[in-house]
CSV table of C-alpha atoms and ligand atoms in Angstrom, one decimal:
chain,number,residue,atom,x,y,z
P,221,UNK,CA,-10.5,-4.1,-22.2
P,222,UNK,CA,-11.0,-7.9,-21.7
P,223,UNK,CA,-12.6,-8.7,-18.7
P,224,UNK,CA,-11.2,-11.0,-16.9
P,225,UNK,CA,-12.7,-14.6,-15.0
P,226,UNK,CA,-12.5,-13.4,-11.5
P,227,UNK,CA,-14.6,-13.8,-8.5
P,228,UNK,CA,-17.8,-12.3,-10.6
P,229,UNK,CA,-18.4,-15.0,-13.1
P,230,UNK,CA,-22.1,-15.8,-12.4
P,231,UNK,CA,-22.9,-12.0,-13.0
P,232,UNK,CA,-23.2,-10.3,-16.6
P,233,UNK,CA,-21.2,-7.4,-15.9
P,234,UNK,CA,-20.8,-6.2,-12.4
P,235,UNK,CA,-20.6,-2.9,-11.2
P,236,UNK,CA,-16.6,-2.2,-10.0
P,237,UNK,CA,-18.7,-1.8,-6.2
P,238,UNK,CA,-20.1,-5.4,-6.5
P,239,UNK,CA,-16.9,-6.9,-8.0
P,240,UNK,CA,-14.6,-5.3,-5.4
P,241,UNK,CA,-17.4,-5.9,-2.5
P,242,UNK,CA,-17.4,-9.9,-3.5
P,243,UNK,CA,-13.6,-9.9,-3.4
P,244,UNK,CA,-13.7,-7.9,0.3
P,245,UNK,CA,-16.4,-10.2,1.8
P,246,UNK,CA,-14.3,-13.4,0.7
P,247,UNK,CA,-11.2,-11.9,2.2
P,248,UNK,CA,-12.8,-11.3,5.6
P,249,UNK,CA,-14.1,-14.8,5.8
P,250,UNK,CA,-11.2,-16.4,5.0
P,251,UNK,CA,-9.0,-14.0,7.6
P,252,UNK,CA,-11.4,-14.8,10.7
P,253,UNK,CA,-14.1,-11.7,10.4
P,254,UNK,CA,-17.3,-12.6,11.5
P,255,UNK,CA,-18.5,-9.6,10.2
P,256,UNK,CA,-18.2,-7.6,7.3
P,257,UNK,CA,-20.5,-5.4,7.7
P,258,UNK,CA,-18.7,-1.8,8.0
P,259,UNK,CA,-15.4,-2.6,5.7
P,260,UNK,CA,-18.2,-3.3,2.8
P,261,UNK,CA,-19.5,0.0,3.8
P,262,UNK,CA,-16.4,1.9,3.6
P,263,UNK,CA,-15.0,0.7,0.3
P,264,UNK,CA,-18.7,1.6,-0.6
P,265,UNK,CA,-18.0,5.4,0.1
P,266,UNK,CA,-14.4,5.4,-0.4
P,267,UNK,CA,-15.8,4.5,-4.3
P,268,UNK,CA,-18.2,7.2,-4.4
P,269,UNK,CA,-20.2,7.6,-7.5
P,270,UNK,CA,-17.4,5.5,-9.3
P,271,UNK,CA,-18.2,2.3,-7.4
P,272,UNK,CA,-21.6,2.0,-9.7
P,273,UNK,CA,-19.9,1.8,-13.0
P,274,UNK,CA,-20.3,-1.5,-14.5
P,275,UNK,CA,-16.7,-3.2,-15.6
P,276,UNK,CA,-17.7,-3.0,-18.8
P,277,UNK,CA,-17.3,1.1,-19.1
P,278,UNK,CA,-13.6,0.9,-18.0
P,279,UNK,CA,-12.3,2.9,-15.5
P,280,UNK,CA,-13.6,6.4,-14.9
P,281,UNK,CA,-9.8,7.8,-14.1
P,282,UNK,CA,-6.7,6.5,-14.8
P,283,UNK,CA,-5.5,5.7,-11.1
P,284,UNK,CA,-1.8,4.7,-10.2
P,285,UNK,CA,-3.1,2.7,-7.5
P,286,UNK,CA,-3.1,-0.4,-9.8
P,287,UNK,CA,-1.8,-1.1,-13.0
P,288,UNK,CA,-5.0,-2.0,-14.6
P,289,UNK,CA,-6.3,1.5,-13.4
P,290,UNK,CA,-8.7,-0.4,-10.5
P,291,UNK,CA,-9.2,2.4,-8.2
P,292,UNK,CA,-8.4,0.0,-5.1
P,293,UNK,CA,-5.9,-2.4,-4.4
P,294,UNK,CA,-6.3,-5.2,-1.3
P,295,UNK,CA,-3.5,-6.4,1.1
P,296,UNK,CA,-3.7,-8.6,4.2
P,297,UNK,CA,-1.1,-8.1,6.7
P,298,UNK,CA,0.6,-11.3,8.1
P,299,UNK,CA,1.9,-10.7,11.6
P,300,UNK,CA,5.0,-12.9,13.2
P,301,UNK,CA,2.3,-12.7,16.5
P,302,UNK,CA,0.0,-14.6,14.4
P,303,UNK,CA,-2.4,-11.5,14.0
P,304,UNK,CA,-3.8,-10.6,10.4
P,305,UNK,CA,-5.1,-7.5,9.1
P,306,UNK,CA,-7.3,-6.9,5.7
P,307,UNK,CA,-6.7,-3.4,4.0
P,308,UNK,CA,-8.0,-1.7,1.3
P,309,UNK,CA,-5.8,1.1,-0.5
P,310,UNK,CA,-7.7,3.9,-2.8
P,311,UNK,CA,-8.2,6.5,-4.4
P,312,UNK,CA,-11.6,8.4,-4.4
P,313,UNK,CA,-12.5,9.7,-7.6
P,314,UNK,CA,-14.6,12.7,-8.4
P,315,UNK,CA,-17.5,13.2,-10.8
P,316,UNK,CA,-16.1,14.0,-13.0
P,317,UNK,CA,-13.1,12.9,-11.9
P,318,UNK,CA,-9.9,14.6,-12.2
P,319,UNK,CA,-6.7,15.6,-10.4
P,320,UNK,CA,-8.6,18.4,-7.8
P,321,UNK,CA,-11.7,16.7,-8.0
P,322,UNK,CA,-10.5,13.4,-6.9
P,323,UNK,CA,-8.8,15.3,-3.7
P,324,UNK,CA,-12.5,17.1,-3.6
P,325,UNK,CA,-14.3,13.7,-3.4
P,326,UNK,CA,-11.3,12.1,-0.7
P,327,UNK,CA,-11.8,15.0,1.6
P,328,UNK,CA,-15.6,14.8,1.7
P,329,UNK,CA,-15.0,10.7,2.1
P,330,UNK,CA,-12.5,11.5,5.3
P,331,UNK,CA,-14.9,14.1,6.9
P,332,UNK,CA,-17.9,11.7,6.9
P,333,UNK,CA,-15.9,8.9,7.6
P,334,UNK,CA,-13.7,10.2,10.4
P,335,UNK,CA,-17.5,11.5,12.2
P,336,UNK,CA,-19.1,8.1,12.0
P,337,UNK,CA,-15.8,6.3,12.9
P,338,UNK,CA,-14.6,9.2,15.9
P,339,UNK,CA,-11.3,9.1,14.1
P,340,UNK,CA,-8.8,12.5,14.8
P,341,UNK,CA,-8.2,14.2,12.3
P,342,UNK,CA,-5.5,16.6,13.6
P,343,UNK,CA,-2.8,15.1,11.4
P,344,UNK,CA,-4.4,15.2,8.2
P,345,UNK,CA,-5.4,19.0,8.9
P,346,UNK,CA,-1.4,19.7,10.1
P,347,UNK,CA,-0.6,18.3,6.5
P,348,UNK,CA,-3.4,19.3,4.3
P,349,UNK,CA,-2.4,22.8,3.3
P,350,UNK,CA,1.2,21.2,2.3
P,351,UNK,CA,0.5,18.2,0.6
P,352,UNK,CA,-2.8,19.3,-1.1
P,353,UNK,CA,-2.7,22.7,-3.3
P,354,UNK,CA,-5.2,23.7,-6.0
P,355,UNK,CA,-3.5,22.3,-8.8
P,356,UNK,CA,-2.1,18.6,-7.9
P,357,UNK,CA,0.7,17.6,-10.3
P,358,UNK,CA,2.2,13.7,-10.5
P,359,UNK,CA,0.2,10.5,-10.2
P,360,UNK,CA,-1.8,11.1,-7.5
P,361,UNK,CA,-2.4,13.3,-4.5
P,362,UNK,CA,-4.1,11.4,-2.1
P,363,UNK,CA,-4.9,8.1,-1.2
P,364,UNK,CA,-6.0,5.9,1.3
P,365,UNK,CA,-5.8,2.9,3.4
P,366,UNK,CA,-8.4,1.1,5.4
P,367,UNK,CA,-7.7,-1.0,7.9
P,368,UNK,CA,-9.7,-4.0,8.9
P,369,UNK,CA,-9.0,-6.0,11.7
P,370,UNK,CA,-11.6,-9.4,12.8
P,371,UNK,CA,-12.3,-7.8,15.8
P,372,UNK,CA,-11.2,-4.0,16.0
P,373,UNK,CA,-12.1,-0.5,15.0
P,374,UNK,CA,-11.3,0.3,11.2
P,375,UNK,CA,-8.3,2.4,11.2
P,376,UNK,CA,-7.7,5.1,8.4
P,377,UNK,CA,-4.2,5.9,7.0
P,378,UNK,CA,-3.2,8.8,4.2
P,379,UNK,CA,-0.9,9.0,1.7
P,380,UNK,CA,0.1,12.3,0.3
P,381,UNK,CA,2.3,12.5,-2.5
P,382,UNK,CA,5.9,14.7,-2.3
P,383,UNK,CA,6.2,15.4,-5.7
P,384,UNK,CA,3.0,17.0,-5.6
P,385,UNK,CA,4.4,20.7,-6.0
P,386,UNK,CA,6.6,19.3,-8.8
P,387,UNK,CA,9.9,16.3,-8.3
P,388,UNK,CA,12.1,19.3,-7.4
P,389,UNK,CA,10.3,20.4,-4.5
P,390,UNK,CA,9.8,17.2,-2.4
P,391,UNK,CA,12.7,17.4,-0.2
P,392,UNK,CA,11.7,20.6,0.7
P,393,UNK,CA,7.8,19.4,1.5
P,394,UNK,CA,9.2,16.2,3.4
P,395,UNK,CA,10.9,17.9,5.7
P,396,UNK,CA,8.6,20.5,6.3
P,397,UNK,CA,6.1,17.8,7.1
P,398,UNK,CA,8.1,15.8,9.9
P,399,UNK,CA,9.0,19.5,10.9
P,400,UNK,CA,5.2,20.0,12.1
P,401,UNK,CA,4.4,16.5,13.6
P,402,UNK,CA,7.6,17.3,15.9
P,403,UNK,CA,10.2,14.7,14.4
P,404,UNK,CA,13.0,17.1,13.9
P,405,UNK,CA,15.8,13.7,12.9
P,406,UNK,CA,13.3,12.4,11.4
P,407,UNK,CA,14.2,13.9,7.9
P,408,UNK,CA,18.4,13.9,8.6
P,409,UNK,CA,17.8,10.0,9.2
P,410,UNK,CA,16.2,9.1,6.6
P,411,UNK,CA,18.2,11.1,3.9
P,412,UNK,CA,21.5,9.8,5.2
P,413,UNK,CA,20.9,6.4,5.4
P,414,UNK,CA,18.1,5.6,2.5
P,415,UNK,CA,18.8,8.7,-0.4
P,416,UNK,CA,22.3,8.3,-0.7
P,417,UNK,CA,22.1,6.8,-4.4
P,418,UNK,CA,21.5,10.2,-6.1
P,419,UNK,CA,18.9,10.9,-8.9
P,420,UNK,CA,18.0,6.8,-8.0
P,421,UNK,CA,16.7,7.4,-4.8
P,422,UNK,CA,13.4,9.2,-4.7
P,423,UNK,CA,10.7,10.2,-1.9
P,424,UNK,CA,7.9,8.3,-3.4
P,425,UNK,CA,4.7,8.7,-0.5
P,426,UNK,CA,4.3,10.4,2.7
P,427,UNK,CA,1.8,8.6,4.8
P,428,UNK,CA,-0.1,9.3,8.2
P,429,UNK,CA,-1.9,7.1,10.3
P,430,UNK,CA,-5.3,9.1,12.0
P,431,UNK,CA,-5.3,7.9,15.0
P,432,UNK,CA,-4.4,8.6,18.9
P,433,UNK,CA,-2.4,5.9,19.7
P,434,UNK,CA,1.4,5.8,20.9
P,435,UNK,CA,2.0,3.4,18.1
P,436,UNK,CA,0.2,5.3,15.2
P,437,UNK,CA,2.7,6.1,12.4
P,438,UNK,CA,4.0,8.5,10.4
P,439,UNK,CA,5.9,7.0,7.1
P,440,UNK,CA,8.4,8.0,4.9
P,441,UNK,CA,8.8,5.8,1.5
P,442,UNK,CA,11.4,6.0,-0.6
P,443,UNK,CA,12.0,4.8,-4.0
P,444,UNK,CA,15.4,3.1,-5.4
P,445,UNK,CA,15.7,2.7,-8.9
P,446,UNK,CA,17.7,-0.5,-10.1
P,447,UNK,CA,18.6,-1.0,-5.9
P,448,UNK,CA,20.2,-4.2,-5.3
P,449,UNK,CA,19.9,-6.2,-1.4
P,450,UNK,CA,22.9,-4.2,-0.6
P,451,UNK,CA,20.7,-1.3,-0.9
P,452,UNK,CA,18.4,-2.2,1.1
P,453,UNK,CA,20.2,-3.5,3.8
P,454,UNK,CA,21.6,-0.3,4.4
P,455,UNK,CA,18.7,1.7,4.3
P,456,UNK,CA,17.5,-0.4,7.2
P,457,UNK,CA,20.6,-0.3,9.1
P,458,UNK,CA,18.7,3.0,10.3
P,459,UNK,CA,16.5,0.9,12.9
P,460,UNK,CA,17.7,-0.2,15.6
P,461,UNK,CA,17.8,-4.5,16.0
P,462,UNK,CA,17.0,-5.2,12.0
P,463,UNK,CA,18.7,-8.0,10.8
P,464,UNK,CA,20.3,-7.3,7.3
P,465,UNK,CA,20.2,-10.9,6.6
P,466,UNK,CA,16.5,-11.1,7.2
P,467,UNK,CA,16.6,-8.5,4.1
P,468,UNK,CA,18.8,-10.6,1.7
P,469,UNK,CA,16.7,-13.6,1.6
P,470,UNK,CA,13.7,-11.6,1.0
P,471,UNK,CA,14.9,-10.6,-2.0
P,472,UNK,CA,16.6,-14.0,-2.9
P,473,UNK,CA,13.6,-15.8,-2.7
P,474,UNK,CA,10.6,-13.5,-3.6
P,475,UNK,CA,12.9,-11.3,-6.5
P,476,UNK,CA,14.9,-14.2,-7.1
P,477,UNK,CA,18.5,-13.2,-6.6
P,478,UNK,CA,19.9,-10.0,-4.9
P,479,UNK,CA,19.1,-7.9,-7.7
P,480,UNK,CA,19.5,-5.3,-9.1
P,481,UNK,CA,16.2,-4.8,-9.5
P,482,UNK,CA,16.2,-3.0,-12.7
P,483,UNK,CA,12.3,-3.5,-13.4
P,484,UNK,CA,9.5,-1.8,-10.8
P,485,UNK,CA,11.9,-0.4,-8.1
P,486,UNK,CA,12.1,-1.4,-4.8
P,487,UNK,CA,11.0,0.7,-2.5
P,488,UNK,CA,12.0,1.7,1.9
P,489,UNK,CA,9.4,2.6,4.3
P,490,UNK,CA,10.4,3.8,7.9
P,491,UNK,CA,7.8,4.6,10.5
P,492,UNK,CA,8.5,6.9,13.2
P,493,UNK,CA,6.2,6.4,16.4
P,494,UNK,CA,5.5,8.7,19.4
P,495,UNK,CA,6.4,5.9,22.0
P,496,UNK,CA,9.7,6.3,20.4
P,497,UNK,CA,10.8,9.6,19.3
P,498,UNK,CA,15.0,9.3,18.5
P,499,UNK,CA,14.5,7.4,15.7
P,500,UNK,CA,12.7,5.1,12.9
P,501,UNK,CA,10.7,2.5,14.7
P,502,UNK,CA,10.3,0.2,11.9
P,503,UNK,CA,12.0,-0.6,8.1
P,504,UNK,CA,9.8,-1.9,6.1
P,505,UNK,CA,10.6,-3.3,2.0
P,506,UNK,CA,8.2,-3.7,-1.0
P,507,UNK,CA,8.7,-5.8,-3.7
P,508,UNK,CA,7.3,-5.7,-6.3
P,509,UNK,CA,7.5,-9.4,-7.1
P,510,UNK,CA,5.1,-8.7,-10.5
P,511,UNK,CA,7.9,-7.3,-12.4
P,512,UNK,CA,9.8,-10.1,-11.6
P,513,UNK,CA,7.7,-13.4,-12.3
P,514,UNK,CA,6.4,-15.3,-15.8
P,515,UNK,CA,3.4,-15.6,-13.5
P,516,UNK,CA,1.2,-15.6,-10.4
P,517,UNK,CA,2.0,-19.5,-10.2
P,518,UNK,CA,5.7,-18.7,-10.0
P,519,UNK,CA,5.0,-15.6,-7.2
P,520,UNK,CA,2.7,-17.6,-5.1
P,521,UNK,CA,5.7,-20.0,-4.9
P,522,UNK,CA,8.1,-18.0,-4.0
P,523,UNK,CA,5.6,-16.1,-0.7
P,524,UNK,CA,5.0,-19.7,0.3
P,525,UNK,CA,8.6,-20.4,0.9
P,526,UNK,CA,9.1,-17.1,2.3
P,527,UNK,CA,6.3,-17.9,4.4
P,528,UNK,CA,6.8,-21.4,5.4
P,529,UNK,CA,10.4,-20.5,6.4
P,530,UNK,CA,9.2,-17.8,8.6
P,531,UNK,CA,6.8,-20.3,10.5
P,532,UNK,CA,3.6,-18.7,9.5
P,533,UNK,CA,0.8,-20.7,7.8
P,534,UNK,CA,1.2,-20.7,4.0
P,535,UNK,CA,-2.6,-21.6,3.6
P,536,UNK,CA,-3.4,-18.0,4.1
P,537,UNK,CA,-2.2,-17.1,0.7
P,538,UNK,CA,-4.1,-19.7,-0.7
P,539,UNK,CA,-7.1,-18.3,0.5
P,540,UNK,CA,-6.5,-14.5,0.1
P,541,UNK,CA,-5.6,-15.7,-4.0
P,542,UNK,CA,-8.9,-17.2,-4.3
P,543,UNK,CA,-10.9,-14.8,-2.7
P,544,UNK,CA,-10.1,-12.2,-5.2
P,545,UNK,CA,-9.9,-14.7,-8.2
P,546,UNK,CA,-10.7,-18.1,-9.4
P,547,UNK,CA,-8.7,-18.0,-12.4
P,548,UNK,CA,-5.9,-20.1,-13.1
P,549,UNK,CA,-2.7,-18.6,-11.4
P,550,UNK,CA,-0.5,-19.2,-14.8
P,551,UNK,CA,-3.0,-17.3,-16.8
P,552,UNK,CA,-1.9,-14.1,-15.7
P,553,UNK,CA,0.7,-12.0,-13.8
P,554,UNK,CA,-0.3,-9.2,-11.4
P,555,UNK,CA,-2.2,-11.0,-8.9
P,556,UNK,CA,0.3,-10.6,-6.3
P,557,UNK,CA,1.2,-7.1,-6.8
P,558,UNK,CA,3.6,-6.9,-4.2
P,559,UNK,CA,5.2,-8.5,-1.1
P,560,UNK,CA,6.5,-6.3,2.3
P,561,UNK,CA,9.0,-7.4,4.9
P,562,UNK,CA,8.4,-5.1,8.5
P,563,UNK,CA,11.4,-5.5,10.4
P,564,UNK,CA,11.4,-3.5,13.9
P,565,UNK,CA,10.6,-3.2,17.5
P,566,UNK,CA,7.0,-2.5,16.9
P,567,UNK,CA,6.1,-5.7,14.7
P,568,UNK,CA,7.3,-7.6,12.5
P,569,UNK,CA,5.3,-9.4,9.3
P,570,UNK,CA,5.0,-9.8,5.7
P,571,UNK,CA,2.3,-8.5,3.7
P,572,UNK,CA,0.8,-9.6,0.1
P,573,UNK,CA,-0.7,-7.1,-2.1
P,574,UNK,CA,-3.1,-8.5,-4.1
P,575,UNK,CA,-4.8,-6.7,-7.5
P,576,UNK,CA,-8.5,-6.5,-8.0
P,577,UNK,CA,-8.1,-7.1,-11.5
P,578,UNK,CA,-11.2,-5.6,-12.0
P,579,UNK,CA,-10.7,-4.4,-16.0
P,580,UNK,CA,-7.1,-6.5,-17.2
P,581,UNK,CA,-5.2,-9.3,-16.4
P,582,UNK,CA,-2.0,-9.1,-18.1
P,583,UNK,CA,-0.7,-12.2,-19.7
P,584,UNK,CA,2.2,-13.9,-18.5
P,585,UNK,CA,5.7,-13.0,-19.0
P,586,UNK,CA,3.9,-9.5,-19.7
P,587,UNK,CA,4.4,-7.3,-16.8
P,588,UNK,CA,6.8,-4.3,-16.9
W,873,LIG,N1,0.7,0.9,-8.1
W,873,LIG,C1,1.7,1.7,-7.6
W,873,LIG,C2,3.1,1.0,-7.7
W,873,LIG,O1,3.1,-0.2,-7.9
W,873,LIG,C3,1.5,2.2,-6.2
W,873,LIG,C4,1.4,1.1,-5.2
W,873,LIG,C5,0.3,0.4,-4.8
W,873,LIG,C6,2.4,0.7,-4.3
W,873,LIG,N2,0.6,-0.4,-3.8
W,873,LIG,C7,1.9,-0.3,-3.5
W,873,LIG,C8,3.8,1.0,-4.2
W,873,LIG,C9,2.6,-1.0,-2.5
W,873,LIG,C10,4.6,0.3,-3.3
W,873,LIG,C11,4.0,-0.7,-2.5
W,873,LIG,O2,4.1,1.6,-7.5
């Protein structure tokens, strides 16, 4: 595979640790860390072995966590209150790596990690039997994100997939897992108001934060195939004070019109929070603005408008693009993976995805 010109050009051929590391430490600078100490040590172990291949050997598993297989993909989180967070989503892969090795290698990662860090583990254990049998099947089976804040604990959050036990079976695992953390509508609420498209509508993640407080989530995301703004305006009609118009021009300006959006779907979050138990506390939307550019030049337009209409300073893309690469914006599409809205009582934001791009860059006008 080509390698690309990213944020590694003064070294031969870094390993994917050092590449992702230089892209993580330029991330935190530019978002107000004054240290970066511990995320460089967790994306160290959530790597494992596979951190120290060099770029040059490909990747060691073909992970749906980007499209170039990178086994991490970054985000930073744009709060309305100003606030920013820097996050890291992975997968851990085994050695050798494969589908029950990988979970193998993520469980060992969360046991050390959760000791050093005193995070509970409670939910993961409620949900592991469920969402992690011997024989995984489907793109993944567990991932994680880290979350990085300038000046707070790292938080941990999992993602478990429900099509694990086979497509036909995750209803039946979805609802069994809001049945155990307690959220009996949980399930009801989401079906009614964000699966009502058929076979189009599909559970696509079930994620958990680990951690104590009131606020710490539990999400549902949901998939829609070929979905149009409609679509999602009434999938978040299921939280209380969203405005559907906030929705609509989301997808105007960063998909371009109201859809559909017959390229990567678009896909629903909700998040259901302790503090408040009858319903979904907050509707998030992913785009996947990707499938729907030439290039990165044309999606880092469209986030600054969204951004600059929204109040919130547009330089902080700038800087999260060039802290994970220095090449040309119209070289390449991919960059900017995705764009989220959050819409909800328990803050509101956007947040950019951005792609490692640690073994392809695809060309413009190239990605599916
Ligand atoms: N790469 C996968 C996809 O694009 C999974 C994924 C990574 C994803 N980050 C995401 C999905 C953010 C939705 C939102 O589907």
């Amino acid at each position: 595979m080509p390698r690309p010109v990213g944020a590694n050009v003064s070294v031969a051929d870094p390993t994917l640790f050092e590449h992702t590391r230089d892209q993580l430490r330029a991330l935190c600078a530019g978002n107000g860390f004054t240290d970066d100490t511990r995320p460089v040590t967790l994306l160290r172990e959530l790597l494992g072995p596979a951190g120290g291949r060099p770029l040059s050997a490909g990747p060691a598993w073909p992970t749906d966590v980007a499209d170039d297989a990178t086994p991490v993909e970054f985000s930073v989180a744009l709060d309305d209150s100003g606030d920013r967070a820097v996050r890291i989503l992975g997968e851990t892969v085994g050695q050798p790596p494969g589908a029950a090795e990988n979970v193998a290698a993520a469980r060992r990662f969360l046991d050390r990690t959760s000791a050093t860090l005193g995070i509970p583990t409670e939910r993961f254990d409620t949900l592991a039997d469920l969402f992690l049998p011997e024989e995984p099947q489907g793109t993944f089976a567990f991932w994680y994100s880290l979350i990085f804040r300038p000046d707070g604990a790292a938080k941990l959050k999992v993602y478990f997939n429900p099509a694990v036990r086979g497509p036909e079976r995750a209803p039946e695992l979805v609802a069994e897992a809001f049945r155990r953390l307690g959220l009996h509508d949980a399930y009801d609420t989401a079906t009614q108001n964000a699966m009502v498209r058929g076979d189009a509508d599909t559970f696509s993640f079930f994620a958990v934060d680990l951690d104590d407080d009131p606020l710490s989530r539990v999400k549902l995301y949901i998939s829609h195939d070929a979905a149009t703004s409609d679509d999602a305006e009434r999938a978040a009609k299921a939280v209380v004070g969203v405005e559907p118009e906030r929705i609509r021009e989301f997808c105007e300006v960063l998909g371009g019109d109201t859809g559909p959006f017959t390229g990567r779907p678009l896909v629903s979050s909700y998040s259901f929070v302790e503090a408040a138990p009858d319903g979904p506390a907050n509707y998030s939307l992913y785009l996947p603005v990707r499938s729907y550019v030439h290039d990165d030049a044309v999606a880092r337009e469209r986030v600054r408008t969204f951004l600059e209409r929204h109040g919130a300073d547009a330089s902080t893309l700038d800087a999260a693009l060039r802290a994970v690469s220095r090449r040309p914006l119209a070289d390449g599409v991919g960059l900017l993976a995705h764009v989220s809205l959050r819409l909800g009582r328990y803050g509101t934001g956007t947040t950019v995805y951005l792609s490692s791009e640690a073994y392809d860059v695809p060309a413009p006008g190239t990605a599916l």
